[in-house]
Coordinates of C-alpha atoms and ligand atoms in Angstrom, one line a residue:
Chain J
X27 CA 224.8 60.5 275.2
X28 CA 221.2 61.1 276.6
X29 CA 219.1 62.5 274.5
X30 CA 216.8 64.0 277.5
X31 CA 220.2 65.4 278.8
X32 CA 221.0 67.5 275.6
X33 CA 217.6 68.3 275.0
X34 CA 217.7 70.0 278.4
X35 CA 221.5 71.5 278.2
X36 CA 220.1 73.7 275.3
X37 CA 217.5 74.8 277.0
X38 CA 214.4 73.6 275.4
X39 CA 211.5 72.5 277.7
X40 CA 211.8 69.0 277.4
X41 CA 208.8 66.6 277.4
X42 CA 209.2 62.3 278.8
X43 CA 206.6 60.0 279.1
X44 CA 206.2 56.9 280.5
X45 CA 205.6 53.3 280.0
X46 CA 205.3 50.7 282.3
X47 CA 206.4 47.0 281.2
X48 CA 203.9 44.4 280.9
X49 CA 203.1 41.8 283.4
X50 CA 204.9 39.0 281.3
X51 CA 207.5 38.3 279.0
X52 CA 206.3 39.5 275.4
X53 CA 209.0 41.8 274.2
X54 CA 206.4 42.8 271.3
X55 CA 204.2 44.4 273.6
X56 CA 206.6 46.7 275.1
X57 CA 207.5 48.1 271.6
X58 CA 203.9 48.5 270.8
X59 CA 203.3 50.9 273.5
X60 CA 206.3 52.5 273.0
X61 CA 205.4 53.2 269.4
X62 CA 203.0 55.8 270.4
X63 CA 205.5 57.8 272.0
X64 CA 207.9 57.8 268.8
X65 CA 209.1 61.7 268.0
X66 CA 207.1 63.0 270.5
X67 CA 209.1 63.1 273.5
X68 CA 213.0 63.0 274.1
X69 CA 212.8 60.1 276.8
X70 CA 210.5 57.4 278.0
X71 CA 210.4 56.2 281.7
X72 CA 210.0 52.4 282.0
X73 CA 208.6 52.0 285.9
X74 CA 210.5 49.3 288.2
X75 CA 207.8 47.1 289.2
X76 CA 205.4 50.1 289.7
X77 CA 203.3 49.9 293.0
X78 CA 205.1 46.6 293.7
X79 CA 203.4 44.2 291.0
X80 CA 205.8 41.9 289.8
X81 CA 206.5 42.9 285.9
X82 CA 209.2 43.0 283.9
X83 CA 212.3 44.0 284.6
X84 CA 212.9 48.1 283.3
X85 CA 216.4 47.0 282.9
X86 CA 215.5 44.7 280.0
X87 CA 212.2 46.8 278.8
X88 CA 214.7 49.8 278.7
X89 CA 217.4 47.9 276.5
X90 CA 214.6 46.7 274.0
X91 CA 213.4 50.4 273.9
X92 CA 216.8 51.5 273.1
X93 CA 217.1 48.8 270.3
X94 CA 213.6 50.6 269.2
X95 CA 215.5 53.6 268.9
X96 CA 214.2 55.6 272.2
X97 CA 215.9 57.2 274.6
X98 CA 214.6 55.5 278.1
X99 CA 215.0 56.5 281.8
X100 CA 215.6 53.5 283.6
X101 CA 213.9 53.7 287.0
X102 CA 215.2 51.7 289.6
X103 CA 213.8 51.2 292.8
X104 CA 215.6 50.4 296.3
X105 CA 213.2 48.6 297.4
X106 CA 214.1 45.3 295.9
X107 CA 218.0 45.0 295.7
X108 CA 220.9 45.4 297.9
X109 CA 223.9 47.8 297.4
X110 CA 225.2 44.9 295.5
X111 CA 223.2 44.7 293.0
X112 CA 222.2 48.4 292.1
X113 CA 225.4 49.3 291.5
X114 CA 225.8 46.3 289.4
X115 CA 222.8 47.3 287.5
X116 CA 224.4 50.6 287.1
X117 CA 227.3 49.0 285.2
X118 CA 224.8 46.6 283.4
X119 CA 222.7 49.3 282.0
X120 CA 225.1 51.8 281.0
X121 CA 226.9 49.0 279.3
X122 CA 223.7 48.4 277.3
X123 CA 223.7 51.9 276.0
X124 CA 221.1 53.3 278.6
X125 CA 222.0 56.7 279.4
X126 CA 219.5 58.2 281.9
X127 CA 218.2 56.7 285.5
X128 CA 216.0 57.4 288.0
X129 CA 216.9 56.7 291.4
X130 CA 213.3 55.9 293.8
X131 CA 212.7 54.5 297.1
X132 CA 209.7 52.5 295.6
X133 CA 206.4 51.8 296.5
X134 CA 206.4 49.9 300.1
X135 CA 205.6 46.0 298.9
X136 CA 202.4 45.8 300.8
X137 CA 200.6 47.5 298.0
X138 CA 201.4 44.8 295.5
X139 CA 200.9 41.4 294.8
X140 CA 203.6 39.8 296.8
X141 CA 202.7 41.8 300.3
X142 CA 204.9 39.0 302.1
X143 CA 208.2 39.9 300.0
X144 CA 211.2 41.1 302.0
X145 CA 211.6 45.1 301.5
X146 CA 215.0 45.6 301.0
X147 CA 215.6 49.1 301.3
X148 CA 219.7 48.7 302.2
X149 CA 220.4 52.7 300.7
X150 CA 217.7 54.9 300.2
X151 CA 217.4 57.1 297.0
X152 CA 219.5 60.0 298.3
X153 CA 222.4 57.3 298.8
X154 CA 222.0 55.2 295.8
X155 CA 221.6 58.6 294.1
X156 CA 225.0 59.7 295.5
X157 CA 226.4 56.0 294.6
X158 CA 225.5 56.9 291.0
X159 CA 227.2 59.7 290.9
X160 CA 230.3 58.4 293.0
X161 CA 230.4 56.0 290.1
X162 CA 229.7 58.2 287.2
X163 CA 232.5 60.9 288.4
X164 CA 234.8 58.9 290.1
X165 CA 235.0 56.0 289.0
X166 CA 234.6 54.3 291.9
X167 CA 232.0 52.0 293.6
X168 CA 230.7 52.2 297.5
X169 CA 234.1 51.8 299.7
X170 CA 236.1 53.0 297.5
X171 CA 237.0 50.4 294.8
X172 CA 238.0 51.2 291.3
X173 CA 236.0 50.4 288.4
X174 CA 237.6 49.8 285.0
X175 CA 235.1 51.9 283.2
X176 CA 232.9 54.1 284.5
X177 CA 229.2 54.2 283.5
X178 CA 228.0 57.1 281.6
X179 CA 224.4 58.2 283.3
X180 CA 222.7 61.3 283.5
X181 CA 221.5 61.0 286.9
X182 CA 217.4 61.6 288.2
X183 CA 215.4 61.7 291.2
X184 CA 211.9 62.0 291.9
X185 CA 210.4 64.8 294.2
X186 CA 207.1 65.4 295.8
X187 CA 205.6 68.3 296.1
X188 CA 202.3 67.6 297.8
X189 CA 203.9 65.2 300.5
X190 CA 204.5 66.4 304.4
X191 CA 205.9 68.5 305.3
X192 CA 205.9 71.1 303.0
X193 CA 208.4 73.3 304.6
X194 CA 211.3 70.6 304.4
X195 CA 210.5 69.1 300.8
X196 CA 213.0 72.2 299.4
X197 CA 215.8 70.6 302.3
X198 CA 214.9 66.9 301.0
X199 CA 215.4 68.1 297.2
X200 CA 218.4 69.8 298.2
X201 CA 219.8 67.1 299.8
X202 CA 219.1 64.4 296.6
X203 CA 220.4 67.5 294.3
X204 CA 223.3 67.6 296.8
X205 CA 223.7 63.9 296.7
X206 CA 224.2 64.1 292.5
X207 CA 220.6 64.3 290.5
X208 CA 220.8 65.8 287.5
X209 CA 217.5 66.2 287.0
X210 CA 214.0 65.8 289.1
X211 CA 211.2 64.6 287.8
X212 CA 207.7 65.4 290.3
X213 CA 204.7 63.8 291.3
X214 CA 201.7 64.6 289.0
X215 CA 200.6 68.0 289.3
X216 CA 196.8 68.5 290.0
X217 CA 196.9 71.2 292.8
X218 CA 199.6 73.9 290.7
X219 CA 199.4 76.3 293.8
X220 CA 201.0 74.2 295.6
X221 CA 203.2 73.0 292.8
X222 CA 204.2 76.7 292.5
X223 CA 205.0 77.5 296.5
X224 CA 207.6 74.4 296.4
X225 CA 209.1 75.4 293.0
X226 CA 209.7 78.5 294.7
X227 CA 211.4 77.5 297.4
X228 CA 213.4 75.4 295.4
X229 CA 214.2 78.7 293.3
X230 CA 215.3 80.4 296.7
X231 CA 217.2 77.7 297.7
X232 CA 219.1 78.0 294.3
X233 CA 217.8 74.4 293.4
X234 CA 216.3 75.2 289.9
X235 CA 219.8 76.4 288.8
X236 CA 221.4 73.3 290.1
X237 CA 219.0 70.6 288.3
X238 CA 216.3 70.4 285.8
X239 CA 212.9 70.6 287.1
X240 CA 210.3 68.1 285.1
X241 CA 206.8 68.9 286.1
X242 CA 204.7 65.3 286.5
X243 CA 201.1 65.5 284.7
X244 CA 198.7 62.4 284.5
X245 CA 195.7 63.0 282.3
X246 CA 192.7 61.8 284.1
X247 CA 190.1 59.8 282.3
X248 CA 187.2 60.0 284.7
X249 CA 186.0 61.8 287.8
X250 CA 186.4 58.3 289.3
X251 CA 190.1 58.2 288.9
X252 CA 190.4 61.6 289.9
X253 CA 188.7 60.5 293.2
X254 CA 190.8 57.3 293.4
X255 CA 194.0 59.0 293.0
X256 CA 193.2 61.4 296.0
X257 CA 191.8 58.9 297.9
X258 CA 193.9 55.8 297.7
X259 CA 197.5 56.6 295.8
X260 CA 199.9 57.6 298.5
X261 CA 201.5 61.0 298.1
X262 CA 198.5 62.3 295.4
X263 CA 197.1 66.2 296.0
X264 CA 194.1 66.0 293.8
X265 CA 192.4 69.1 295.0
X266 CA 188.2 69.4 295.1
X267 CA 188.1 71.7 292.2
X268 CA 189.5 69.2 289.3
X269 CA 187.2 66.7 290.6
X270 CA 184.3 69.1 290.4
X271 CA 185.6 69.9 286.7
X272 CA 186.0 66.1 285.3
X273 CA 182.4 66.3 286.9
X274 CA 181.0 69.0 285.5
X275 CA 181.6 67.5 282.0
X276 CA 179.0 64.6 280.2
X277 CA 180.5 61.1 280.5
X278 CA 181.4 61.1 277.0
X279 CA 183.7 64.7 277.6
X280 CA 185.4 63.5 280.6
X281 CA 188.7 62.3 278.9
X282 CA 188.7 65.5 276.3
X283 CA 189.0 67.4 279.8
X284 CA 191.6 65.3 281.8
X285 CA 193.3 65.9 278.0
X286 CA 192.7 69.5 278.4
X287 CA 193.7 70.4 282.3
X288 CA 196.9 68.2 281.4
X289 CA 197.5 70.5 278.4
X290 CA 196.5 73.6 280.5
X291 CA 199.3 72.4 283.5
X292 CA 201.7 71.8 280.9
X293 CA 201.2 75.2 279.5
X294 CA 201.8 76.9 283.3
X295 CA 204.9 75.0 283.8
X296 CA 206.2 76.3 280.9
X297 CA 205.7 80.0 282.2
X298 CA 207.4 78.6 285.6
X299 CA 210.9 79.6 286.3
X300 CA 212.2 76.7 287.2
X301 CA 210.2 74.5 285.1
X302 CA 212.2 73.0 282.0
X303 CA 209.9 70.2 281.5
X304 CA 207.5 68.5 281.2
X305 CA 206.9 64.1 282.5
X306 CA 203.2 62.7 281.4
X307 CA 202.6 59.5 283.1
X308 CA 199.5 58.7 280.9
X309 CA 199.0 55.4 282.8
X310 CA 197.7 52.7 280.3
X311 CA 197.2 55.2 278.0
X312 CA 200.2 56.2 275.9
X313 CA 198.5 56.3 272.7
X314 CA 197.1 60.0 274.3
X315 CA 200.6 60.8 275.0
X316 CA 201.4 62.4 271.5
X317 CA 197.8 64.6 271.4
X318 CA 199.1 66.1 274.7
X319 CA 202.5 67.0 273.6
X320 CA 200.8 68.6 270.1
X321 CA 198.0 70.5 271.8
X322 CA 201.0 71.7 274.6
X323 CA 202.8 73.2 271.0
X324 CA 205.6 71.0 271.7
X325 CA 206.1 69.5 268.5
X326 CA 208.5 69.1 266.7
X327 CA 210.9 67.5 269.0
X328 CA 214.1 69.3 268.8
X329 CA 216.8 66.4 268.5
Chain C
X26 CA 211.8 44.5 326.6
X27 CA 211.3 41.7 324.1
X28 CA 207.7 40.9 323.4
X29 CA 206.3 37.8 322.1
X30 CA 202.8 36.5 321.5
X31 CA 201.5 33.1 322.3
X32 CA 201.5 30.3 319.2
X33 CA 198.1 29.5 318.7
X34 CA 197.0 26.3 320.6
X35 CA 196.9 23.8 318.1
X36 CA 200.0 25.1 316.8
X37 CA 200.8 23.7 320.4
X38 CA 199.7 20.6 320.7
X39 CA 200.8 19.5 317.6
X40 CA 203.8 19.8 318.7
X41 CA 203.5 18.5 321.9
X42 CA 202.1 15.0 320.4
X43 CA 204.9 12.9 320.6
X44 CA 205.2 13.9 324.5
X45 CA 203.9 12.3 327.6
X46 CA 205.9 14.5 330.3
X47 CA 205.8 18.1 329.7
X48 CA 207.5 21.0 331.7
X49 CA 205.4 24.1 330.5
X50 CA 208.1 26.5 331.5
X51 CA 207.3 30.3 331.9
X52 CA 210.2 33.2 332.2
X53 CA 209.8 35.9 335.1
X54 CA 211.3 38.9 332.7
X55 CA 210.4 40.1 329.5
X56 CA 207.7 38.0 328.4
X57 CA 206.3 38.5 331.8
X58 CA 205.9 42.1 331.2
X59 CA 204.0 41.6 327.7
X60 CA 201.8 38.9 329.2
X61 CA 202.8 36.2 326.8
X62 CA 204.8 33.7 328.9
X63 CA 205.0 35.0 333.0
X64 CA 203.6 32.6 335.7
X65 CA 200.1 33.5 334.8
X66 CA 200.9 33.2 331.5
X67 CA 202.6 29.6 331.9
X68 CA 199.9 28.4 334.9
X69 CA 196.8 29.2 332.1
X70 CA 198.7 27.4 329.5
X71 CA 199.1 24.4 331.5
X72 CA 195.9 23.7 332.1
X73 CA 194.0 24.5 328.7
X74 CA 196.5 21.7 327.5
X75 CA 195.7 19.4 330.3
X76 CA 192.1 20.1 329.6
X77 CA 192.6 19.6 325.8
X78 CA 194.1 16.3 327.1
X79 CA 191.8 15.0 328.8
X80 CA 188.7 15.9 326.7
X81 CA 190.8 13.9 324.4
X82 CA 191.7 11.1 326.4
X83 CA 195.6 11.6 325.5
X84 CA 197.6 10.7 328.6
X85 CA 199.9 13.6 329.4
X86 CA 201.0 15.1 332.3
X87 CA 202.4 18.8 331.8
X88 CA 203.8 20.4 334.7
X89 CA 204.6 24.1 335.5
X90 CA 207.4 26.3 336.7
X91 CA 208.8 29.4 335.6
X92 CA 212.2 30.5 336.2
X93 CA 213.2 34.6 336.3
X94 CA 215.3 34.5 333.1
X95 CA 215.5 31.9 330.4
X96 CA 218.1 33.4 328.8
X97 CA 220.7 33.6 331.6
X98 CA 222.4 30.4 332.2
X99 CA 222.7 30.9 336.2
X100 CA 218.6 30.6 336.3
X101 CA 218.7 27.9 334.2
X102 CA 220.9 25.6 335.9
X103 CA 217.4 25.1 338.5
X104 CA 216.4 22.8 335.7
X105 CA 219.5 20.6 336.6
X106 CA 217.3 18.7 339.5
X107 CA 214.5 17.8 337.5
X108 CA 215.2 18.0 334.0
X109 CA 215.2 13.9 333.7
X110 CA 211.4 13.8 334.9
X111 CA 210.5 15.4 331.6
X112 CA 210.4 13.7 328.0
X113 CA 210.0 17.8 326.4
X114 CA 210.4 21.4 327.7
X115 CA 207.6 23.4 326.5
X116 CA 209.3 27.0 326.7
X117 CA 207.1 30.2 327.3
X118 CA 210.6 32.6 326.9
X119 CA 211.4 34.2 324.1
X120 CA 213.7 33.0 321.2
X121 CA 216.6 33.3 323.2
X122 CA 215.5 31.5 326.4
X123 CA 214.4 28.9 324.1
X124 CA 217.6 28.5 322.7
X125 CA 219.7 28.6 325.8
X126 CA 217.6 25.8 327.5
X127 CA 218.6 23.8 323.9
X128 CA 222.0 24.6 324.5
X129 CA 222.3 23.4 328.4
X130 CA 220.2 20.6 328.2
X131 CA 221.7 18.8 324.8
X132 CA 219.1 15.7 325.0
X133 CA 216.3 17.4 325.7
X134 CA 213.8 18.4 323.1
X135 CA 212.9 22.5 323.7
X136 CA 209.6 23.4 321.8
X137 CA 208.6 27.3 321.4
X138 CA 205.3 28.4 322.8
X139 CA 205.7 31.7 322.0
X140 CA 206.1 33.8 318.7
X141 CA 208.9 36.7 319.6
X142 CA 208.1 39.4 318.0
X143 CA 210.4 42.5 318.7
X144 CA 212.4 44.8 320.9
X145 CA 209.5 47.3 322.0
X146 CA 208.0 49.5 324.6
X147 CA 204.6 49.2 326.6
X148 CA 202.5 51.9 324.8
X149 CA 199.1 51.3 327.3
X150 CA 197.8 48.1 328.8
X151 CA 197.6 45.4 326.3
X152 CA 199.7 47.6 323.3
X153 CA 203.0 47.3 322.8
X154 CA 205.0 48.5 319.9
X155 CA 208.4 48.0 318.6
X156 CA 211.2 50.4 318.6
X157 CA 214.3 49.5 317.7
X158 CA 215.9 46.5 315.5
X159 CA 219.2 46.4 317.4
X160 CA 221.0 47.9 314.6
X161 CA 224.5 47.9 316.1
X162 CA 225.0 51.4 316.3
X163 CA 222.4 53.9 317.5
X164 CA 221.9 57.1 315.9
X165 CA 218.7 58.2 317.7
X166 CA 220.8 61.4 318.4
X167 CA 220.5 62.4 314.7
X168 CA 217.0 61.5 314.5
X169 CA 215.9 63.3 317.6
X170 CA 215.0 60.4 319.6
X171 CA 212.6 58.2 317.1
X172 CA 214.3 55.1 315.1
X173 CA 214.0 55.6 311.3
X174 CA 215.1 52.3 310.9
X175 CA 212.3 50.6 313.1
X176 CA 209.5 53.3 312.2
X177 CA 210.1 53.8 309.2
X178 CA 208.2 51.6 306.5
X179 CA 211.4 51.9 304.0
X180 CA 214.4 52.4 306.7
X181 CA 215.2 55.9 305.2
X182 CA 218.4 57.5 307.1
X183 CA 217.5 60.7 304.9
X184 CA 213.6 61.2 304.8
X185 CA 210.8 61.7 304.9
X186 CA 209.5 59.5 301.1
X187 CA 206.5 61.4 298.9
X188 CA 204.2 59.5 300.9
X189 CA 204.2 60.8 304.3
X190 CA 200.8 63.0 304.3
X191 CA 199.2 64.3 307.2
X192 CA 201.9 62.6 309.6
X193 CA 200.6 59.6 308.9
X194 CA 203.0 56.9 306.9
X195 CA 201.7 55.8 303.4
X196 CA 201.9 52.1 304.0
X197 CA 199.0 52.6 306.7
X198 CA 197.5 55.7 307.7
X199 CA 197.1 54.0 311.3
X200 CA 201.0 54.5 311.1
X201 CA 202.4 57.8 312.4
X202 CA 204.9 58.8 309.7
X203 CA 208.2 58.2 311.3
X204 CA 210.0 61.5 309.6
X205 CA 207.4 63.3 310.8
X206 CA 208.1 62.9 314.0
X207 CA 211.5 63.3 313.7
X208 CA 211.1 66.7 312.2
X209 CA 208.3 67.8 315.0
X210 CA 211.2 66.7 317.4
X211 CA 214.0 68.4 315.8
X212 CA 212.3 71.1 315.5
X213 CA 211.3 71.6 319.5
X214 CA 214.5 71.7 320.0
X215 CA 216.1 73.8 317.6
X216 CA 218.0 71.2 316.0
X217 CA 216.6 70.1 312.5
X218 CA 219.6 71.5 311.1
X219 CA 220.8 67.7 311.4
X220 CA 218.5 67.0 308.9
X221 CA 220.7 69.0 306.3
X222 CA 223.5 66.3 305.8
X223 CA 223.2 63.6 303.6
X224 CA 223.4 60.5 306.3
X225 CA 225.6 57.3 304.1
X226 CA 224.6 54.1 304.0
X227 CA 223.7 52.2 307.2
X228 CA 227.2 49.7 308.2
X229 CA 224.7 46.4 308.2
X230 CA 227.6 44.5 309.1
X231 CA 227.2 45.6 312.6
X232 CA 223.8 44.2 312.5
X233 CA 224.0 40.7 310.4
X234 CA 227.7 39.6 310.6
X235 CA 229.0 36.3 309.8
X236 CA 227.2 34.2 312.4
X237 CA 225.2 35.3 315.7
X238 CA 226.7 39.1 316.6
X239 CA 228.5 38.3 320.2
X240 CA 229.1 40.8 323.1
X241 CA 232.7 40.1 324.8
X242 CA 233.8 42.0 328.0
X243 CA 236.8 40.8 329.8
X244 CA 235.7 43.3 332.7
X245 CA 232.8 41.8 333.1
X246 CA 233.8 38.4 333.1
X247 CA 233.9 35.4 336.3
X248 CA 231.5 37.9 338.0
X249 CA 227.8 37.2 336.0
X250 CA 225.5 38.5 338.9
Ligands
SF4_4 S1 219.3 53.4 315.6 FE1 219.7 51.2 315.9 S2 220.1 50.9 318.1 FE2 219.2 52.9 317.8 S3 217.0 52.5 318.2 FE3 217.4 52.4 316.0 S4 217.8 50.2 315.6 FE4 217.9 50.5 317.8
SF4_5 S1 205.6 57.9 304.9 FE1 207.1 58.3 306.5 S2 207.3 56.5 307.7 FE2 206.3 55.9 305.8 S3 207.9 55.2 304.5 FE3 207.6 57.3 304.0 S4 209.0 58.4 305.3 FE4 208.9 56.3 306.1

C-alpha cells in the first residue's frame, strides 16, 4: 500500500519531495539523490521529463527507488503518450509495486530540447485522471474492457493556484477531484495570500474534505532564481516582496533565507485548514531537503 | 478558408530542374484569398522563374493560368485541352488541388508551390490565423464559440492548464490563452455553467480513420454544381 496514502488517512501532515531523473542512464545516480531524502519524507516524486528535456523515464527511476526502499509518486505526463500507452503504464507501474501517481498535462514541448517533437496531448489530466480511477475501481480500461487485475494506485493531480483565472481554479480542482484524485499536490507557494484565498474556496466548495491538499514549496537559492522563476517559469507567483527579502540578505545568507521562507511557508500550511501537507521541489538540491523537513519539526516520519 | 504560404524559391526551382515546359497554375479560391497562389499570385511567380531562367541561361518556358478551384474536378477538366503542351504542372493550390490535378492527369508530374498551412480566418490584411483542425465533430457550443483543440497549446477539452496567466497562453505570451477566452465568453452569456462537467476523451477516430476521412451523400450526387 502507499505509504503517502496511510500517512495521510491518519491524519498526519505529510511531507514529499522530489527528484528529477538524470539526463542518462546511470541507475547509481538516481539512488544517490534519493539517499538524501531517506526517513525524511513519506514519498518522493520522480518528474516525467520535466520542462520537456529528454531524461529518464519516472517509470524506471520510480521502480529503482522502490527497490531503494522509497515510496515514489510516479508522475506521468500527457503530453508524450496516447490513451494507449498510459493506461498501459498504469498496469506497468502498479505491477512493479508503485503505489502512488500523479496525473499532469506537462510542460508544452517547445520549452525543451526537442521543440520539433509531436505533443500528444490525446486525454488531458482530468481524463487520464478519471481513466485511473476507472481502472483502479472498476476494473476496467477506456470503452469499457475488463482487466484481469486491476492496478492498486492512490491517485494525484497537480493544481495551481497562481494561474488565471482565479475565480474558476476551485471549478478546475473540483472537476479533477470529481474526475478521481486522491490527493493534490500545488504549484510552489511564494505569494501565501493567494495560496490562502484558493484554499478557501476549495474549503467552500467542500474540496479539502474530498482530497488531500499538499502545499508546493521550492527553496530559493538566490535572488536570481527568485527573479527567474517569476519571470520566465510558466504558471510561477513570485510576489516583489520575497525577491526584496532574498535581496536584502549578503550573498553568502541568501540560501539560509530561501531555507528559512520555505520553513516559514511550511509552518503556515500547517495552520491551514485544508492543508495536510507539505511537497518541496528542492530542484537540484535534495541534499537541503532533510534540513527543511527538521527545521519545519517534522521529524520523525510517522511510518 | 485554407491558407498556404509560398515554398521558398529555390525550394522551387529545384524542383522544377528536370522541366522544360511548365504550367505555373494558380487556384481562384482559397489560396486566392490568403495571397499565396490567386492570379496575381501565379502571374508574379511565373516570371521571377522566368527571370531566374534566363539570368541562368536554362531554357524553360513556364506558362500561366489559374483555374477557380483546384480541388473540384469539374474546373479541372479545362486542363484536358492543353495538358500535353506541358512536361510538369507547377500547382499554386493547396494540398488538395495539388492532389486532385495528380489524380486526373496520371502521367503528369504535379509539383507543390505552396506550403498549406491550416483551416483559418483573415484576422487583418496580411494576418491570418488558424481555427479549427477539422476534428470531425464540433463542440464550439460547449466552448462558447473558440476551439480548444486549435487554440489551445495542449488540446485541453477541460481547461484552462497552471499556465494560462494574464490571458495570455504559457507556450507564448504573444498567444491569447484559449480557456481564457472561453471563460470571458461563457461568462457574457451566462453559460459557464458548461464548464462544470468533466468533457471525455476527444473520439479521434472521427478525425484520423483508417485512410483519408470521405464525405458520401447520395442526395447530393449526379448534380455537382
Ligand atoms: S471543435 Fe472540431 S470542428 Fe469545431 S472548430 Fe474545433 S476542430 Fe473545428
Ligand atoms: S495556457 Fe491556456 S491555451 Fe495555453 S496550454 Fe494552457 S490552457 Fe491551453
Amino acid at each position: 500500500m502507499s505509504n503517502l496514502k496511510k500517512v495521510l488517512e491518519i491524519g498526519k501532515f505529510a511531507v514529499t519531495a522530489e527528484c528529477g531523473p538524470p539526463k542518462g542512464a546511470d541507475p547509481e545516480s538516481v539512488l544517490k539523490k534519493a539517499k538524501f531524502l531517506k526517513n525524511k519524507v513519506d514519498a518522493v516524486n520522480v518528474t516525467d521529463n520535466q520542462t520537456a528535456i529528454v531524461r529518464m523515464s519516472s517509470l524506471a527511476a520510480c521502480s529503482l527507488l522502490k527497490t531503494g526502499g522509497f515510496d515514489p509518486v510516479l508522475q506521468m505526463v500527457v503530453r508524450d503518450r496516447n490513451r494507449i500507452a498510459l493506461q498501459s503504464d498504469i498496469l506497468g507501474a502498479s505491477a512493479l509495486g508503485i503505489r502512488n501517481v500523479l496525473c499532469l498535462s506537462g510542460d508544452h514541448q517547445i520549452f525543451g530540447n526537442q521543440p520539433q517533437a509531436m505533443g500528444v496531448f490525446d486525454l488531458d489530466s482530468i481524463q487520464f485522471v478519471q481513466a485511473v480511477k476507472a481502472m483502479r475501481d472498476n476494473g476496467t480500461i477506456l470503452g469499457g474492457d475488463a482487466l484481469n487485475m486491476p492496478p492498486d494506485i492512490f491517485i494525484g493531480a497537480a493544481a495551481n493556484p497562481f494561474a488565471d483565472p482565479l475565480e474558476f481554479r476551485a471549478v478546475r480542482l473540483s472537476k479533477k477531484i470529481m474526475a478521481g484524485a486522491d490527493f493534490i499536490q500545488t504549484q510552489c507557494i511564494y505569494n501565501l495570500k493567494r495560496f490562502e484565498t484558493w484554499i478557501n474556496m476549495a474549503r467552500d466548495r467542500g474540496l479539502t474534505e474530498k482530497a488531500f491538499i499538499l502545499g508546493g514549496v521550492t527553496p530559493l537559492k538566490s535572488p536570481g532564481m527568485a527573479k527567474y522563476m517569476k519571470n520566465k517559469v510558466a504558471g510561477m507567483d513570485v510576489p516583489d516582496g520575497v525577491i526584496k527579502r532574498m535581496d536584502g540578505v549578503p550573498r553568502d545568507k541568501q540560501r539560509e533565507e530561501g531555507i528559512r521562507i520555505c520553513v516559514e511557508t511550511i509552518e503556515r500550511l500547517k495552520e491551514t485548514p485544508g492543508g495536510k501537507g507539505g511537497h518541496i521541489m528542492a530542484i537540484e538540491w535534495e541534499e537541503v531537503v532533510g534540513e527543511i523537513v527538521e527545521r519545519a519539526g517534522l521529524l520523525p516520519r510517522p511510518v | 478558408m485554407i491558407t498556404a504560404e509560398q515554398k521558398p524559391i529555390d525550394e522551387i526551382r529545384e524542383m522544377i530542374v528536370p522541366y522544360k515546359r511548365i504550367l505555373a497554375l494558380g487556384c481562384g479560391s482559397c489560396v486566392a484569398e490568403c495571397a499565396a497562389g490567386g492570379e496575381k499570385e501565379t502571374a508574379m511567380l511565373a516570371s521571377t522563374l522566368r527571370m531566374a531562367g534566363k539570368m541562368n541561361g536554362e531554357d524553360v518556358d513556364i506558362s500561366e493560368k489559374t483555374i477557380d478551384r483546384q480541388c473540384v474536378k469539374e474546373f479541372v477538366i479545362q486542363l484536358d485541352d492543353v495538358i500535353d503542351q506541358y512536361d510538369a504542372i507547377l500547382s499554386l493550390g493547396c494540398g488538395a488541388g495539388v492532389q486532385a490535378i495528380a489524380d486526373m492527369y496520371p502521367e503528369v508530374p504535379v509539383i507543390p508551390a505552396l506550403n498549406t498551412e491550416f483551416i483559418g480566418e483573415t484576422k487583418d490584411q496580411g494576418y491570418w490565423v488558424e481555427s479549427c483542425i477539422g476534428c470531425g465533430d464540433c463542440m464550439l457550443y460547449f466552448f462558447g464559440g473558440v476551439c480548444p483543440l486549435t487554440r489551445c497549446s495542449k488540446q485541453l477539452l477541460n481547461g484552462p492548464c497552471g499556465g494560462s496567466m494574464d490571458g495570455k497562453c504559457e507556450v507564448n505570451p504573444e498567444v491569447p490563452c484559449a480557456w481564457q477566452l472561453i471563460i470571458d465568453r461563457l461568462t457574457n452569456f451566462g453559460a459557464l455553467d458548461r464548464l462544470e462537467m468533466i468533457y471525455p476523451p476527444k473520439d479521434w477516430s472521427k478525425k484520423q480513420g483508417a485512410g483519408p476521412r470521405k464525405i458520401i451523400r447520395e442526395d447530393q450526387q449526379g448534380s455537382i454544381s
